[in-house]
Coordinates of C-alpha atoms in Angstrom, one line a residue:
X1 CA -7.4 -5.1 -6.8
X2 CA -5.2 -8.2 -6.7
X3 CA -7.4 -10.7 -5.5
X4 CA -8.8 -13.4 -2.8
X5 CA -6.8 -16.5 -2.3
X6 CA -8.4 -19.8 -2.9
X7 CA -9.8 -21.7 -0.1
X8 CA -7.1 -24.1 -0.3
X9 CA -4.2 -21.6 -0.4
X10 CA -5.6 -19.8 2.5
X11 CA -3.9 -20.3 5.9
X12 CA -6.0 -19.2 9.0
X13 CA -3.9 -17.3 11.7
X14 CA -3.4 -19.3 14.4
X15 CA -3.2 -17.9 18.0
X16 CA 0.6 -18.4 18.3
X17 CA 3.1 -18.5 15.6
X18 CA 5.6 -20.9 17.7
X19 CA 5.0 -23.5 20.4
X20 CA 8.5 -24.1 22.4
X21 CA 9.0 -27.6 23.4
X22 CA 12.1 -28.1 25.6
X23 CA 13.4 -29.7 28.8
X24 CA 13.2 -27.1 31.8
X25 CA 15.8 -28.3 33.8
X26 CA 18.3 -28.3 30.9
X27 CA 17.6 -25.2 29.0
X28 CA 14.8 -23.1 30.4
X29 CA 17.0 -20.3 32.4
X30 CA 19.7 -20.3 29.5
X31 CA 19.3 -21.2 25.6
X32 CA 15.5 -21.3 25.7
X33 CA 15.1 -18.6 27.7
X34 CA 17.3 -16.4 25.2
X35 CA 15.4 -18.1 22.1
X36 CA 12.0 -17.2 23.5
X37 CA 13.4 -13.5 24.1
X38 CA 14.7 -13.1 20.6
X39 CA 11.3 -14.6 19.3
X40 CA 9.3 -11.9 21.2
X41 CA 11.7 -9.0 20.2
X42 CA 10.8 -10.1 16.4
X43 CA 7.2 -9.9 16.9
X44 CA 6.8 -13.7 16.6
X45 CA 4.0 -14.8 19.0
X46 CA 5.6 -17.7 21.1
X47 CA 4.0 -20.1 23.8
X48 CA 6.4 -21.2 26.4
X49 CA 4.9 -23.4 29.4
X50 CA 4.7 -22.1 32.7
X51 CA 7.4 -23.9 34.8
X52 CA 4.5 -24.6 37.5
X53 CA 3.0 -27.0 34.8
X54 CA 5.8 -29.4 35.2
X55 CA 4.9 -30.1 38.8
X56 CA 2.6 -33.1 37.6
X57 CA 3.2 -36.2 35.9
X58 CA 0.7 -36.1 33.1
X59 CA 1.0 -33.3 30.6
X60 CA -1.3 -30.5 31.1
X61 CA -4.2 -30.1 28.8
X62 CA -3.6 -26.6 27.9
X63 CA -0.3 -27.7 26.2
X64 CA -2.2 -29.8 23.8
X65 CA -4.2 -26.8 23.1
X66 CA -1.5 -24.6 22.6
X67 CA 0.5 -27.0 20.2
X68 CA -2.8 -27.3 18.0
X69 CA -3.0 -23.4 18.0
X70 CA 0.8 -23.0 16.9
X71 CA 1.8 -22.6 13.4
X72 CA 4.7 -24.3 14.1
X73 CA 6.7 -26.1 16.9
X74 CA 10.4 -25.4 17.7
X75 CA 11.8 -28.4 19.6
X76 CA 15.1 -28.1 21.5
X77 CA 16.7 -31.4 21.8
X78 CA 18.8 -31.2 24.6
X79 CA 21.0 -34.1 26.5
X80 CA 18.2 -35.2 29.0
X81 CA 15.2 -34.3 26.5
X82 CA 14.2 -38.0 26.4
X83 CA 14.3 -38.6 30.2
X84 CA 11.1 -36.4 30.3
X85 CA 7.7 -38.3 29.9
X86 CA 6.3 -34.8 29.6
X87 CA 8.6 -33.8 26.5
X88 CA 7.9 -37.0 24.8
X89 CA 4.3 -36.7 25.1
X90 CA 4.5 -33.3 23.5
X91 CA 6.6 -34.7 21.0
X92 CA 4.0 -37.1 20.0
X93 CA 1.1 -34.6 19.9
X94 CA 3.4 -32.3 17.7
X95 CA 4.2 -35.1 15.2
X96 CA 0.3 -35.9 15.1
X97 CA -0.3 -32.0 14.3
X98 CA 2.4 -32.3 11.7
X99 CA 0.9 -35.2 10.0
X100 CA -2.6 -34.2 9.9
X101 CA -2.8 -30.2 10.3
X102 CA 0.4 -29.0 8.2
X103 CA 1.6 -28.2 11.6
X104 CA 5.6 -27.0 10.9
X105 CA 8.1 -28.7 12.9
X106 CA 11.8 -27.2 13.5
X107 CA 14.3 -29.4 15.4
X108 CA 17.3 -27.6 17.1
X109 CA 19.9 -30.2 18.0
X110 CA 21.4 -28.7 21.2
X111 CA 24.8 -30.4 21.9
X112 CA 22.9 -33.7 20.6
X113 CA 23.6 -35.7 17.8
X114 CA 20.5 -36.4 15.9
X115 CA 21.5 -39.9 15.0
X116 CA 21.6 -40.7 18.7
X117 CA 17.9 -39.8 18.6
X118 CA 17.0 -41.8 15.8
X119 CA 18.8 -45.0 16.7
X120 CA 18.0 -44.0 20.4
X121 CA 21.8 -44.9 21.6
X122 CA 23.6 -43.5 24.6
X123 CA 21.4 -41.3 27.0
X124 CA 18.3 -42.0 24.5
X125 CA 18.6 -45.6 25.4
X126 CA 19.1 -45.2 29.2
X127 CA 15.8 -42.8 29.4
X128 CA 13.7 -45.2 27.7
X129 CA 15.1 -48.0 29.6
X130 CA 13.5 -45.9 32.5
X131 CA 10.3 -45.4 30.8
X132 CA 9.9 -48.9 30.3
X133 CA 10.4 -49.8 33.8
X134 CA 8.0 -47.1 34.9
X135 CA 5.3 -47.6 32.2
X136 CA 5.4 -51.6 32.4
X137 CA 1.9 -51.9 31.4
X138 CA 1.5 -49.1 28.7
X139 CA 3.8 -50.2 26.0
X140 CA 1.8 -48.6 23.1
X141 CA 2.7 -45.3 24.6
X142 CA 6.3 -46.1 25.1
X143 CA 6.4 -47.3 21.1
X144 CA 4.3 -44.1 20.3
X145 CA 7.2 -41.8 22.0
X146 CA 9.7 -43.9 20.1
X147 CA 8.4 -43.6 16.9
X148 CA 7.8 -39.7 17.5
X149 CA 11.5 -39.2 18.3
X150 CA 12.6 -41.4 15.3
X151 CA 10.7 -39.1 12.9
X152 CA 11.1 -35.6 14.3
X153 CA 14.8 -36.3 14.6
X154 CA 15.0 -37.0 10.9
X155 CA 13.5 -33.5 9.9
X156 CA 16.4 -31.3 8.9
X157 CA 17.0 -28.8 11.7
X158 CA 19.6 -26.4 13.3
X159 CA 22.8 -27.7 14.8
X160 CA 24.7 -25.7 17.5
X161 CA 28.2 -27.4 17.2
X162 CA 30.8 -24.8 18.1
X163 CA 28.9 -21.6 17.5
X164 CA 28.2 -18.8 19.7
X165 CA 24.6 -19.1 21.0
X166 CA 23.9 -15.3 20.2
X167 CA 24.6 -16.0 16.7
X168 CA 23.0 -19.3 16.4
X169 CA 19.7 -17.7 17.9
X170 CA 19.8 -15.0 15.6
X171 CA 20.0 -17.5 12.6
X172 CA 16.7 -19.1 14.0
X173 CA 14.7 -16.4 14.4
X174 CA 15.7 -15.0 10.8
X175 CA 14.8 -18.1 9.3
X176 CA 11.4 -18.5 11.0
X177 CA 10.6 -14.8 10.3
X178 CA 11.2 -15.6 6.7
X179 CA 8.9 -18.5 6.6
X180 CA 6.1 -16.9 8.9
X181 CA 5.9 -13.9 6.1
X182 CA 4.4 -16.2 3.6
X183 CA 1.7 -17.5 5.8
X184 CA -0.2 -14.6 7.1
X185 CA -3.4 -14.4 5.8
X186 CA -4.8 -11.8 3.2
X187 CA -7.8 -9.9 4.8
X188 CA -8.8 -8.0 2.1
X189 CA -11.9 -9.7 0.5
X190 CA -11.3 -8.7 -3.1
X191 CA -7.5 -9.4 -3.4
X192 CA -7.5 -12.1 -6.3
X193 CA -4.3 -13.9 -7.2
X194 CA -2.0 -12.3 -4.8
X195 CA -0.8 -15.4 -2.9
X196 CA 1.4 -16.3 -5.9
X197 CA 2.6 -12.9 -6.4
X198 CA 3.8 -12.4 -2.9
X199 CA 5.5 -15.5 -3.1
X200 CA 7.6 -14.3 -6.0
X201 CA 8.0 -11.3 -4.4
X202 CA 9.4 -12.9 -1.3
X203 CA 11.6 -14.9 -3.1
X204 CA 13.5 -11.5 -4.3
X205 CA 13.2 -9.6 -1.2
X206 CA 14.8 -12.9 0.7
X207 CA 14.2 -11.8 3.9
X208 CA 16.4 -14.3 6.0
X209 CA 19.8 -13.0 4.4
X210 CA 21.9 -10.7 6.8
X211 CA 22.4 -7.9 4.0
X212 CA 20.7 -4.9 2.8
X213 CA 18.3 -5.2 -0.3
X214 CA 16.4 -2.7 -2.6
X215 CA 13.6 -4.2 -4.5
X216 CA 11.5 -2.9 -7.1
X217 CA 8.2 -3.5 -8.3
X218 CA 7.8 -2.3 -11.7
X219 CA 4.7 -2.5 -14.3
X220 CA 2.0 0.2 -15.7
X221 CA -0.6 1.7 -13.8
X222 CA -3.6 -0.2 -12.8
X223 CA -1.9 -3.5 -12.2
X224 CA -1.8 -3.7 -8.3
X225 CA 1.9 -2.5 -7.5
X226 CA 0.9 -0.4 -4.7
X227 CA -1.7 -3.3 -3.4
X228 CA 0.9 -5.8 -3.3
X229 CA 3.5 -3.7 -1.6
X230 CA 1.0 -2.6 1.0
X231 CA 0.2 -6.4 1.8
X232 CA 3.8 -7.4 1.7
X233 CA 4.6 -4.4 4.1
X234 CA 1.6 -5.4 6.7
X235 CA 3.0 -9.1 6.7
X236 CA 6.8 -8.4 7.0
X237 CA 6.7 -5.4 9.4
X238 CA 6.9 -7.3 12.6
X239 CA 10.2 -9.0 11.6
X240 CA 12.0 -5.2 11.6
X241 CA 13.1 -2.8 14.2
X242 CA 11.4 0.3 12.2
X243 CA 9.0 0.6 9.2
X244 CA 7.7 3.2 6.9
X245 CA 5.6 3.1 4.1
X246 CA 5.6 6.6 2.2
X247 CA 2.7 6.7 -0.3
X248 CA 2.2 8.4 -3.5
X249 CA 5.7 9.8 -3.7
X250 CA 5.2 11.6 -6.9
X251 CA 2.4 13.5 -6.1
X252 CA 3.4 14.2 -2.7
X253 CA 6.6 15.4 -4.0
X254 CA 5.1 17.6 -6.3
X255 CA 3.0 19.4 -3.8
X256 CA 5.0 19.2 -0.5
X257 CA 8.8 19.0 -1.7
X258 CA 11.6 16.2 -0.8
X259 CA 12.0 17.4 2.5
X260 CA 8.4 16.6 3.5
X261 CA 9.0 13.1 2.3
X262 CA 12.2 12.9 4.3
X263 CA 10.5 14.2 7.5
X264 CA 7.6 11.3 6.9
X265 CA 10.0 8.4 6.6
X266 CA 11.9 9.3 9.9
X267 CA 8.9 10.0 11.8
X268 CA 7.0 6.7 11.0
X269 CA 10.3 4.9 12.0
X270 CA 11.0 7.0 15.0
X271 CA 7.5 7.4 16.7
X272 CA 6.9 10.4 18.1
X273 CA 10.1 12.5 17.4
X274 CA 10.1 15.4 15.5
X275 CA 12.6 16.6 12.9
X276 CA 13.1 19.9 12.1
X277 CA 15.4 20.4 9.0
X278 CA 14.7 22.2 5.9
X279 CA 17.3 21.4 3.6
X280 CA 17.4 18.2 1.4
X281 CA 20.9 17.3 1.9
X282 CA 20.5 17.6 5.6
X283 CA 17.9 15.3 5.7
X284 CA 20.0 12.7 3.8
X285 CA 22.6 13.0 6.3
X286 CA 20.3 12.6 8.9
X287 CA 18.6 9.5 7.3
X288 CA 22.2 7.7 6.9
X289 CA 23.3 8.6 10.2
X290 CA 20.3 7.4 12.1
X291 CA 19.3 4.5 10.0
X292 CA 22.9 2.7 9.4
X293 CA 22.7 0.5 12.3
X294 CA 19.1 0.0 12.5
X295 CA 17.2 -3.1 10.6
X296 CA 14.4 -1.3 8.7
X297 CA 11.5 -2.1 6.3
X298 CA 10.9 0.9 4.0
X299 CA 8.4 1.0 1.1
X300 CA 8.5 4.1 -1.4
X301 CA 5.4 4.2 -3.5
X302 CA 4.9 5.6 -6.9
X303 CA 8.3 6.8 -7.3
X304 CA 8.7 8.8 -10.7
X305 CA 12.3 10.8 -10.4
X306 CA 15.8 9.2 -9.5
X307 CA 16.0 12.3 -6.9
X308 CA 13.2 10.5 -4.8
X309 CA 15.4 7.5 -4.4
X310 CA 18.6 9.6 -3.7
X311 CA 17.2 11.7 -1.0
X312 CA 15.6 8.8 0.5
X313 CA 17.6 5.7 0.3
X314 CA 20.8 7.0 -1.2
X315 CA 22.8 4.0 -0.7
X316 CA 22.5 0.6 0.9
X317 CA 25.1 1.7 3.9
X318 CA 22.5 4.3 4.9
X319 CA 20.7 1.1 6.5
X320 CA 21.5 -1.6 9.1
X321 CA 21.9 -4.9 7.9
X322 CA 18.8 -7.0 7.5
X323 CA 17.2 -3.8 6.1
X324 CA 14.8 -4.1 3.1
X325 CA 13.7 -1.2 0.8
X326 CA 10.6 -1.7 -2.0
X327 CA 10.3 0.9 -4.5
X328 CA 7.0 0.7 -6.9
X329 CA 7.2 2.6 -10.0
X330 CA 6.1 2.6 -13.6
X331 CA 10.1 3.5 -14.7
X332 CA 12.1 0.5 -15.0
X333 CA 14.8 2.3 -16.0
X334 CA 14.7 4.6 -13.2
X335 CA 15.4 1.3 -11.1
X336 CA 18.1 0.2 -13.1
X337 CA 20.0 3.4 -12.8
X338 CA 19.8 3.0 -9.2
X339 CA 21.2 -0.4 -9.2
X340 CA 18.7 -2.0 -7.1
X341 CA 19.2 -5.4 -6.2
X342 CA 16.2 -7.2 -8.1
X343 CA 12.9 -6.2 -9.7
X344 CA 9.7 -7.8 -9.6
X345 CA 7.4 -7.4 -12.6
X346 CA 4.0 -8.6 -11.6
X347 CA 1.9 -9.9 -14.7
X348 CA -1.6 -9.4 -15.5
X349 CA -4.1 -12.0 -14.0
X350 CA -4.5 -15.3 -15.5
X351 CA -8.2 -16.0 -17.2
X352 CA -9.6 -17.7 -14.1
X353 CA -8.5 -15.2 -11.7
X354 CA -9.4 -12.4 -14.2
X355 CA -13.0 -13.7 -14.3
X356 CA -13.2 -14.3 -10.3
X357 CA -12.1 -10.6 -9.7
X358 CA -14.6 -9.4 -12.5
X359 CA -17.4 -11.5 -10.7
X360 CA -16.4 -10.3 -7.2
X361 CA -17.5 -6.4 -8.8
X362 CA -20.3 -7.4 -11.1
X363 CA -22.0 -9.9 -9.2
X364 CA -20.5 -10.0 -5.5
X365 CA -19.7 -13.5 -5.8
X366 CA -16.7 -15.5 -6.9
X367 CA -18.2 -16.8 -10.0
X368 CA -20.8 -15.9 -12.5
X369 CA -24.3 -16.4 -10.8
X370 CA -26.4 -16.4 -14.4
X371 CA -25.9 -18.4 -17.3
X372 CA -27.1 -15.4 -19.6
X373 CA -23.8 -13.6 -18.2
X374 CA -21.3 -16.3 -18.6
X375 CA -20.1 -15.9 -22.2
X376 CA -20.7 -12.2 -22.0
X377 CA -18.3 -11.8 -18.9
X378 CA -15.8 -13.8 -20.9
X379 CA -15.9 -11.1 -23.3
X380 CA -15.6 -8.4 -21.0
X381 CA -12.8 -10.3 -19.1
X382 CA -11.1 -11.1 -22.2
X383 CA -11.2 -7.3 -23.3
X384 CA -9.7 -6.1 -20.2
X385 CA -6.7 -8.3 -20.8
X386 CA -6.1 -9.1 -17.0
X387 CA -5.5 -5.7 -15.8
X388 CA -6.9 -5.7 -12.3
X389 CA -8.1 -2.0 -12.5
X390 CA -9.9 -2.5 -15.6
X391 CA -11.5 -5.7 -14.3
X392 CA -12.7 -3.6 -11.1
X393 CA -14.1 -0.7 -13.2
X394 CA -15.9 -2.8 -15.8
X395 CA -17.4 -5.0 -13.2
X396 CA -18.4 -2.2 -11.0
X397 CA -19.9 -0.6 -14.2
X398 CA -21.9 -3.6 -15.2
X399 CA -23.2 -4.4 -11.8
X400 CA -26.9 -4.6 -11.7
X401 CA -27.5 -4.1 -15.4
X402 CA -29.5 -6.4 -17.6
X403 CA -28.1 -8.7 -20.2
X404 CA -29.2 -6.2 -23.1
X405 CA -27.0 -3.2 -21.5
X406 CA -24.3 -5.7 -20.9
X407 CA -24.3 -6.4 -25.0
X408 CA -24.6 -3.0 -25.7
X409 CA -21.5 -2.1 -23.7
X410 CA -19.5 -4.9 -25.1
X411 CA -20.7 -4.0 -28.7
X412 CA -18.9 -0.6 -28.0
X413 CA -16.0 -2.3 -26.6
X414 CA -15.4 -4.1 -29.9
X415 CA -15.6 -0.8 -31.9
X416 CA -13.1 0.5 -29.9
X417 CA -10.7 -2.5 -29.7
X418 CA -7.8 -0.9 -31.2
X419 CA -7.4 1.6 -28.6
X420 CA -5.3 1.3 -25.4
X421 CA -6.3 0.9 -21.5
X422 CA -7.3 4.7 -21.1
X423 CA -10.1 3.8 -23.8
X424 CA -11.0 0.7 -22.2
X425 CA -11.4 2.4 -18.9
X426 CA -13.7 5.0 -20.7
X427 CA -16.7 2.9 -21.1
X428 CA -16.9 3.1 -17.1
X429 CA -18.3 6.9 -17.3
X430 CA -21.3 5.9 -19.9
X431 CA -23.5 5.3 -16.8
X432 CA -22.7 8.6 -15.3
X433 CA -25.1 11.6 -15.2
X434 CA -23.7 15.0 -16.7
X435 CA -23.3 16.2 -13.4
X436 CA -21.3 13.1 -12.4
X437 CA -19.1 13.3 -15.4
X438 CA -18.1 16.9 -14.5
X439 CA -17.4 15.8 -10.9
X440 CA -14.9 13.3 -12.4
X441 CA -13.3 15.5 -14.9
X442 CA -12.7 18.2 -12.0
X443 CA -11.2 15.7 -9.7
X444 CA -9.0 14.2 -12.4
X445 CA -8.0 17.9 -13.5
X446 CA -7.6 19.9 -10.4
X447 CA -8.7 18.0 -7.1
X448 CA -7.2 14.6 -6.8
X449 CA -5.8 14.2 -3.5
X450 CA -7.3 17.2 -2.4
X451 CA -9.5 17.6 1.0
X452 CA -12.8 15.7 0.5
X453 CA -14.9 18.5 2.3
X454 CA -13.2 21.4 0.5
X455 CA -13.9 19.6 -2.8
X456 CA -17.4 19.3 -2.0
X457 CA -17.9 22.7 -0.8
X458 CA -16.4 24.1 -4.2
X459 CA -18.4 21.4 -6.4
X460 CA -21.7 22.2 -4.5
X461 CA -21.2 25.8 -5.6
X462 CA -21.0 24.6 -9.2
X463 CA -24.5 22.9 -8.4
X464 CA -23.0 19.3 -9.2
X465 CA -24.6 17.8 -6.0
X466 CA -21.4 16.4 -5.0
X467 CA -22.0 14.3 -2.1
X468 CA -24.4 11.8 -4.1
X469 CA -22.0 12.4 -7.2
X470 CA -18.8 11.1 -5.4
X471 CA -20.6 8.6 -3.6
X472 CA -21.5 7.1 -7.2
X473 CA -17.9 7.6 -8.3
X474 CA -16.6 5.7 -5.4
X475 CA -19.1 3.2 -5.6
X476 CA -18.1 2.5 -9.4
X477 CA -14.5 2.2 -8.6
X478 CA -13.6 5.4 -10.2
X479 CA -12.7 7.0 -7.2
X480 CA -11.4 6.4 -3.7
X481 CA -11.5 8.0 -0.1
X482 CA -8.6 7.6 2.2
X483 CA -9.0 5.2 5.4
X484 CA -9.4 8.5 7.2
X485 CA -12.4 9.9 5.0
X486 CA -10.5 13.0 4.5
X487 CA -9.0 13.0 0.9
X488 CA -10.0 12.2 -2.6
X489 CA -7.6 9.8 -4.5
X490 CA -8.4 8.8 -8.0
X491 CA -5.8 6.1 -9.7
X492 CA -3.4 7.4 -12.0
X493 CA -4.8 5.6 -14.9
X494 CA -8.3 6.8 -14.3
X495 CA -6.8 10.4 -13.8
X496 CA -5.3 9.9 -17.1
X497 CA -8.5 8.9 -18.6
X498 CA -10.2 12.0 -17.5
X499 CA -7.5 14.3 -18.6
X500 CA -7.3 12.5 -22.2
X501 CA -11.2 13.0 -22.4
X502 CA -10.7 16.6 -21.9
X503 CA -7.8 16.8 -24.4
X504 CA -9.9 15.2 -27.1
X505 CA -12.5 17.8 -27.2
X506 CA -10.1 19.9 -29.4
X507 CA -6.6 18.3 -29.8
X508 CA -4.9 21.1 -32.0
X509 CA -6.2 23.8 -29.8
X510 CA -6.1 23.7 -26.0
X511 CA -7.8 27.1 -25.8
X512 CA -11.3 25.3 -26.8
X513 CA -11.1 22.8 -24.2
X514 CA -12.9 23.0 -21.0
X515 CA -10.1 22.5 -18.7
X516 CA -6.5 23.4 -18.6
X517 CA -3.9 22.0 -16.0
X518 CA -0.7 21.4 -18.2
X519 CA 1.7 24.2 -18.1
X520 CA 2.8 23.7 -21.7
X521 CA -1.1 24.3 -22.8
X522 CA -1.8 26.9 -20.3
X523 CA 1.4 28.7 -21.7
X524 CA 0.2 28.4 -25.4
X525 CA -3.2 29.7 -24.6
X526 CA -1.9 32.8 -22.8
X527 CA 0.8 33.7 -24.8
X528 CA -0.8 33.1 -28.1
X529 CA -4.0 34.6 -26.9
X530 CA -6.6 31.8 -27.8
X531 CA -8.7 31.4 -24.8
X532 CA -12.2 30.9 -25.5
X533 CA -15.4 31.0 -23.3
X534 CA -15.1 27.2 -23.4
X535 CA -12.6 27.4 -20.5
X536 CA -14.2 26.6 -17.2
X537 CA -11.1 25.7 -15.2
X538 CA -7.6 26.7 -15.5
X539 CA -4.3 26.1 -13.4
X540 CA -1.3 28.8 -14.2
X541 CA 1.9 27.4 -12.9
X542 CA 4.8 28.8 -14.8
X543 CA 7.9 27.0 -12.5
X544 CA 8.6 24.7 -15.2
X545 CA 8.4 27.1 -18.0
X546 CA 10.3 29.4 -16.1
X547 CA 12.9 30.1 -19.2
X548 CA 9.9 31.1 -21.0
X549 CA 8.4 34.3 -18.9
X550 CA 4.6 34.4 -18.6
X551 CA 3.2 38.1 -18.2
X552 CA -0.5 38.2 -17.7
X553 CA -2.1 41.1 -19.6
X554 CA -4.9 43.4 -18.5
X555 CA -7.4 41.4 -20.6
X556 CA -6.1 37.7 -20.0
X557 CA -9.3 36.4 -18.6
X558 CA -11.6 38.6 -20.8
X559 CA -12.8 35.7 -23.2
X560 CA -13.1 33.2 -20.2
X561 CA -16.7 34.0 -19.5
X562 CA -17.7 30.5 -18.0
X563 CA -14.3 30.1 -15.7
X564 CA -15.4 28.6 -12.6
X565 CA -11.9 27.4 -11.3
X566 CA -9.1 29.3 -11.3
X567 CA -5.6 28.4 -9.4
X568 CA -2.4 30.3 -10.0
X569 CA 0.6 28.8 -8.4
X570 CA 3.6 30.7 -10.0
X571 CA 3.6 33.7 -12.2
X572 CA 6.3 35.5 -13.7
X573 CA 4.3 38.8 -13.9
X574 CA 1.1 40.6 -13.9
X575 CA 0.9 44.7 -14.5
X576 CA -2.7 44.9 -14.1
X577 CA -6.0 43.0 -14.6
X578 CA -9.3 44.2 -15.7
X579 CA -11.3 41.3 -15.7
X580 CA -12.5 38.0 -13.9
X581 CA -15.3 35.9 -14.7
X582 CA -18.5 36.1 -12.3
X583 CA -18.9 32.5 -12.4
X584 CA -15.9 31.7 -10.6
X585 CA -16.4 29.4 -7.5
X586 CA -12.6 28.9 -6.4
X587 CA -10.2 31.6 -6.7
X588 CA -6.7 30.3 -5.5
X589 CA -3.7 32.8 -6.3
X590 CA -0.6 32.5 -4.6
X591 CA 1.5 35.9 -4.6
X592 CA -1.4 37.9 -6.3
X593 CA 0.7 40.9 -7.3
X594 CA -1.8 43.5 -7.6
X595 CA -3.3 45.5 -4.5
X596 CA -7.1 45.1 -5.6
X597 CA -9.2 42.5 -7.2
X598 CA -10.8 43.8 -10.7
X599 CA -13.5 46.4 -9.9
X600 CA -16.0 44.8 -12.3
X601 CA -15.5 41.4 -10.6
X602 CA -19.1 40.3 -8.9
X603 CA -18.1 37.5 -6.4
X604 CA -21.6 36.1 -5.8
X605 CA -21.0 32.7 -6.8
X606 CA -17.6 32.5 -5.0
X607 CA -17.0 29.9 -2.4
X608 CA -13.4 29.9 -1.8
X609 CA -11.0 32.8 -2.2
X610 CA -7.3 32.0 -1.2
X611 CA -4.6 34.8 -1.7
X612 CA -1.6 33.7 0.2
X613 CA 1.8 35.8 -0.1
X614 CA 0.1 38.5 -1.9
X615 CA 0.2 42.0 -2.2
X616 CA -3.4 42.9 -1.7
X617 CA -4.3 45.5 0.6
X618 CA -8.3 45.5 0.3
X619 CA -10.7 43.2 -2.3
X620 CA -11.8 46.2 -4.1
X621 CA -10.8 49.8 -4.6
X622 CA -13.5 52.2 -3.2
X623 CA -16.5 51.1 -1.5
X624 CA -18.5 47.9 -2.8
X625 CA -22.0 46.4 -2.1
X626 CA -22.0 42.9 -1.8
X627 CA -25.3 40.9 -2.3
X628 CA -24.4 38.2 0.2
X629 CA -23.0 39.7 3.7
X630 CA -22.1 36.2 5.0
X631 CA -20.3 35.6 1.9
X632 CA -18.2 38.7 2.0
X633 CA -17.0 37.6 5.5
X634 CA -16.1 34.1 4.5
X635 CA -14.1 35.9 1.5
X636 CA -12.1 38.2 4.0
X637 CA -11.5 35.1 6.6
X638 CA -10.2 32.9 3.5
X639 CA -7.5 35.6 2.6
X640 CA -3.7 34.2 3.7
X641 CA -1.2 36.7 3.4

């Protein structure tokens, strides 16, 4: 949803992150060995030559290749570095790569004065006297070594001075880690403009500092907050002792509670360890105790409640020095209340990047392929206002259509030009068949985040042909399936668009809408008795309206003749029930309070029956003949009590 970096900004990942250049007899078994181990612990891929290679006079070809395949060289200048023809040959090659291939160079002055190296005095002067004696006929080589030493010694580097080596090495590794984070390539082919965003974000994250930082990423839905956080997480994670990406916190919290989020965070950081606690306060105590001395990277995605932050990342001192916590949310006020260190506000894409992203979706190319579509594409891109999600949806919708259809779509956009982004996205539904629209609306209202196979079974029962319908929605960027191909995921903005479409069928009276999910609307319909046969699906969840007692009457569902989907999650009371629609495909009632289902109910169309924690004794009072014996078995097997 962000986009592919331009060729000039794209850095191919090298085989090695770091090439270590050093004089073996000076530092191999002490400083350089400790530095190599520290780099390796931080996940930095480092080349260190085999000591057996030093037996020869000439530098081994594999060392030249290793330099060329490394992103940077770290040169440990020690007292006798310049005495080694091997080291000087390495240095000359490093300088050549630095000049020709943007190879980074980081000098370390280990008890050496860089001015002695540049002016070639003292031991350096003595070393070159020996080289000139040995290589009398190779004056050009000697001069090349001298030039390399002068140039590299002039580069700003790190000085040991009187510092402890362990502290010195720790600082070196931190700074290399911070620089490396910004060089790893983005591998997703549809990420446009992400390089600049990452650069701005890393300035705020400031990974090289030895403090604890909480950084927010805040903007409206559809702008790419989660995508940006995911890429940054992937790039930075090798430089931390533990990591956790807690996705879609708002939805997971509503479904599973805060304790499940705490367990997820801990389990991702402490691989394989099982955490058995059932209280939020206990979970907070465990997080603060176990992570207080551990350098971790935590991303909390889609936070919408301050309790999420209090329970998961309470205070800075819950985490070890160097830790970074990144929070994505639409609510800037929430971040400010939690006193985050900084907030990054990603902007919409600039016109050039917006056109590139749109072209990727509409033409499967970085640029508009046909002259007829250039101006039309600019109209659409301008209308989308640089919002990545809108560009993706519009591009997918228009892909493969002719210019006449494009003009028709753009004319519609012009008529609705005063409406907000939800209306901008709605045009993507125009190309859908009626069944595909119904699938989209059912998922938006009831099944976002649910198991794909389960949803397909229910929608198959509705005769919506979901196998092909869901594939159409995915290809039109209206729906996603998670990386394990298990769960359906719809972007918040698209879900909001679908729900808005349903509400607009009758703004003033929710009982005349086809789908009901909001507690306020459901409470109105059931208490005011305004239900109609228009209602096809309803979720009854009275937990947030607990101050308003909701009691179902015997005829609550009598007018809902077309009801296909019924989920009851929380209900105050139900004395009796005389009617359920024979059109039901899904009946999911937690804590069903009666001993039987209504005797008039004919479950011929029912696909799934869930009655967890219910008072039911048998499905029907008395003997019943069921038209589909295999279905009757499925119903009994689906009861959870």
